[in-house]
Amino acid sequence: MAKKLPKVDVVIVGVGWGGGIIASELTKQGLTVVGLERGKERKTEDYFMVHDELRYALRYEMMQDLSKETITFRSKMNIRALPMRSYGSFLIGTGLGGAGIHWNGQTFRFLPYDFEIRSKTIERYGAKKIPEGMTIQDWGITYDQLEPYFDKFEKMAGIAGEENPLGGKRSSPYPIPPMRTTPSMKMFADAAKKKNLHPYILPSANLSQAYTNPDGVARAACQYCGFCERFGCEYGAKADPVVTVIPVAKKTGKFEIRTHSHVRRILHTGNKATGVLYTDVTTGEEFEQPADIVVMTSYVFNNARILLMSKLGKPYDPATGKGVIGKNYAYQVMRGGAVGFFDDKEFNNFAGAGSLGMCLDDYNGDNFDHSDLKFIHGANIAVTQTGFRPIGTNKVPPGTPSWGKDFKAASIKYTNRFISVGAQGASMPFRQHFLDLDPTYKDAFGDPLMRITYDFVDQDRELAAFCADKCAEIVKEMGANEKLEINRKLGPYDITPYQSTHNTGGVIMGASPETSAVNNYLQMWDAENVFVVGASAFAHNSGYNPTGTMGALSYRAAEGILKYRKSAGGMLV
Amino acid sequence: MADSNNVKEQPVSRRNFLKNSGLVLGSLVVGGVAGSLLRKPEPPAQPAAPPPAADYNQALMFFTPEQFKVVDAACERIYPEDELGPGAKALGAAYFIDHQLAGDWGFNAREYMQAPFFPGEITQGYQGRLKRREIFDIGLQEMNNYSNSTHGKRFYELPPEQQDAVLKAFETDELKLTTISASTFFNMLRASTIEGVYADPLYGGNKNMDGWKMKNFPGNQMAYTQLIDKPEFVKMAPLSLRDHQQH
Ligand SMILES: Cc1cc2nc3c(=O)[nH]c(=O)nc-3n(C[C@H](O)[C@H](O)[C@H](O)COP(=O)(O)OP(=O)(O)OC[C@H]3O[C@@H](n4cnc5c(N)ncnc54)[C@H](O)[C@@H]3O)c2cc1C
Ligand code: SF4
């Protein structure tokens, strides 16, 4: 029998960006909040030995322990899903701060087009532009409605940036100036301008200068140390939940964090949640935490998985297209780029920051004409300098063998003589791509693993080839030698090489309970006191990193929760 | 290198760095390392010790001596000594691999190894029941078997060109093994050789940081603020994680 604990106002499942933002906003308004986090406590002091590529980047020191819990994957419904036994395609966060600790900090706003993608596509190209099976839909919110929350997230995190000439309207400039411009960024900007494109400096959660945010949190500037993606920041310069929102929540005295607490079910009577059930992983003891409001902030996979295991909301059925939990799983198309090699130039490629780069949106969203193209949406195209480390980066010109004397010579020669221009392609949802519970494989508690059914489709292949050509043109203009590596061809989706931890969907937002799981406050249509926060709410994935938009939606959800609390129940929309 | 700019060798500890960098920390200090280190006094500088006569970290934790000879020779072909500098052998890559296989990584401790095991599509990733240390046991045995049957000698007794031919046969799955694919083993061997050449020397490879020196990788520096937007390439003597632990 689970031990029943005293009731609180709000229980949060998972304490990453989503959980941290909700906790800080609610405790500031006097609510008592308990945050349950399955992983361990974390502090900036823990990163004394963080510049260790093997431990953090290759042995995944900060990521979820897959021996306890993983996902299963199949490309289509008629084959057996098998467990992701070791890491590859994406990396799942765990511990206080979640993946917000080891992210890069590239902090974009999705485009106005994204939030009304279906209407705008039909308006400009007609309904025939949307191919059979592509389940794009409007998000039930517009960019203008979400703008104040973007602004709030950016000010909290201290985003260093310069206005995107092709982005949505901003109510205020970025709180701090952009990051410094490296030689490769300058070359990219010059090349892009020659082609009449609109380059701008990548918005960054790595602080370009010391910054005190509206909550009074002061942090030091980024040192461009080059150990950012997959690492914690020893300076607290990279915005993460542990150095921003969590201390604010803690200071109120209203936020209790329980680490090593693995949530397994949302408890409910009918369609009203009563709390959650969790296991203390250090003792195996089970607890029931009653609460008036349950907020799911356990990342895309566990948001959907815990709802399905708790039998809350209608599971998605790919055969009929009905049901919503698990619907519209999407990812990112990271193919479609070009690598240039420079015989006469040497760059300080070892230096960099997680979000240091120059990019453009001329081929993103609907910023260009798709009439003659066999895809919709597009990609943000960028050159980044995140700090190339010696094990992970051994770029050699095409045709070089992958080992032996010639490999050694070329990898040493070009390690500081290459520039990669990449496209971060949008990912559209399809009827046959979804999340559900695996019938065979279990986690360490005996609960079913999340199952992903997903593959790349023609839309993605067309997009990758298109972007690769655009990237190649830019790299050539930058003065690379003739031996370019051009990555045009997108194969089947493969779980083994790292691509991007931008998994989206599964508990999507929208304007109606028929087509979405949550409303635009991320309140569940089928359970009014459950809010599901994260990129799980995205109805498709844009050509950007997700956290800026996910952070904005978290602020929006916090406002909704406060409203719900005041109005003594009911649907907010 | 003509266009490089040699910065004076200067070990910078975190403590020194934070003291000298003038980091501005406001009222609510959350930059923990900065905060806690600024309060501590600095220890007196240690005189540089002479290099030790023997490397006591170089002993075997997993391989048999026979296995070690095969690995050591194979790593050297993957990353050979040449005019640019030492190869995998001199850098200690085989010791690195030995130490890694003896620990969590060799046991796949943080990976999902639960049954049932089914063969899958290539895109579903490794689905075998063997752990990395078992794959190495089998792979190394097969390398000697193949060397013996094709060239009449054990792998490490072959001349370099024949060793390359054996490795190529594994890389391209020219030979079929029953429990693992030859290329799976080869890829693992290749990847761990690169790790042994370039991981921090604390793991037993990259001896004297010579792997980093060849690649002009500065290792464990505190900051690159001073050079990040400069047009010229900056060459520095590398620092290891050990350089930051002065107590
Ligand atoms: C290497 C890497 C680089 C990235 N770079 C960028 C970038 O540059 N820009 C960008 O926008 N995004 C980036 N991302 C993505 C970004 O990290 C995520 O979008 C963001 O952190 C998601 O926040 P979240 O709060 O939804 O989830 P998480 O940060 O994953 O937090 C969820 C928390 O819930 C906990 N949890 C899960 N299940 C349970 C359970 N059953 N019980 C209790 N607790 C549970 C987890 O342990 C975790 O702490 C990157 C990700 C990675 C891995
Ligand atoms: S690059 Fe900057 S933000 Fe990233 S870890 Fe280093 S100092 Fe921190």
PDB file of C-alpha atoms in Angstrom, chain A residues 1 25 38 75 99 177 190 294 303 327 345 363 379 394 424 511 523 528 568:
ATOM      1  CA  MET A   1       0.000   0.000   0.000  1.00  0.00           C
ATOM      2  CA  GLU A  25       5.478  31.244 -11.289  1.00  0.00           C
ATOM      3  CA  ARG A  38      13.318  10.876 -10.618  1.00  0.00           C
ATOM      4  CA  SER A  75       9.718   2.482 -38.504  1.00  0.00           C
ATOM      5  CA  ALA A  99      17.952  18.268 -20.283  1.00  0.00           C
ATOM      6  CA  PRO A 177      23.360  42.113 -26.973  1.00  0.00           C
ATOM      7  CA  ASP A 190      29.143  38.084 -45.845  1.00  0.00           C
ATOM      8  CA  VAL A 294      -1.234  17.877 -11.397  1.00  0.00           C
ATOM      9  CA  ASN A 303       4.194  13.039 -20.544  1.00  0.00           C
ATOM     10  CA  LYS A 327      -0.862  11.706 -31.819  1.00  0.00           C
ATOM     11  CA  LYS A 345      42.727  29.325 -43.421  1.00  0.00           C
ATOM     12  CA  TYR A 363      14.285  29.070 -46.379  1.00  0.00           C
ATOM     13  CA  ALA A 379      14.746  24.939 -42.222  1.00  0.00           C
ATOM     14  CA  ASN A 394      37.343  14.165 -37.144  1.00  0.00           C
ATOM     15  CA  GLN A 424      17.656  22.249 -39.095  1.00  0.00           C
ATOM     16  CA  ALA A 511      -8.756  24.367 -30.467  1.00  0.00           C
ATOM     17  CA  GLN A 523      -4.992  22.186 -19.787  1.00  0.00           C
ATOM     18  CA  GLU A 528      -9.471  19.986 -16.174  1.00  0.00           C
ATOM     19  CA  ALA A 568     -12.475  27.401  -8.713  1.00  0.00           C
TER      20      ALA A 568
END
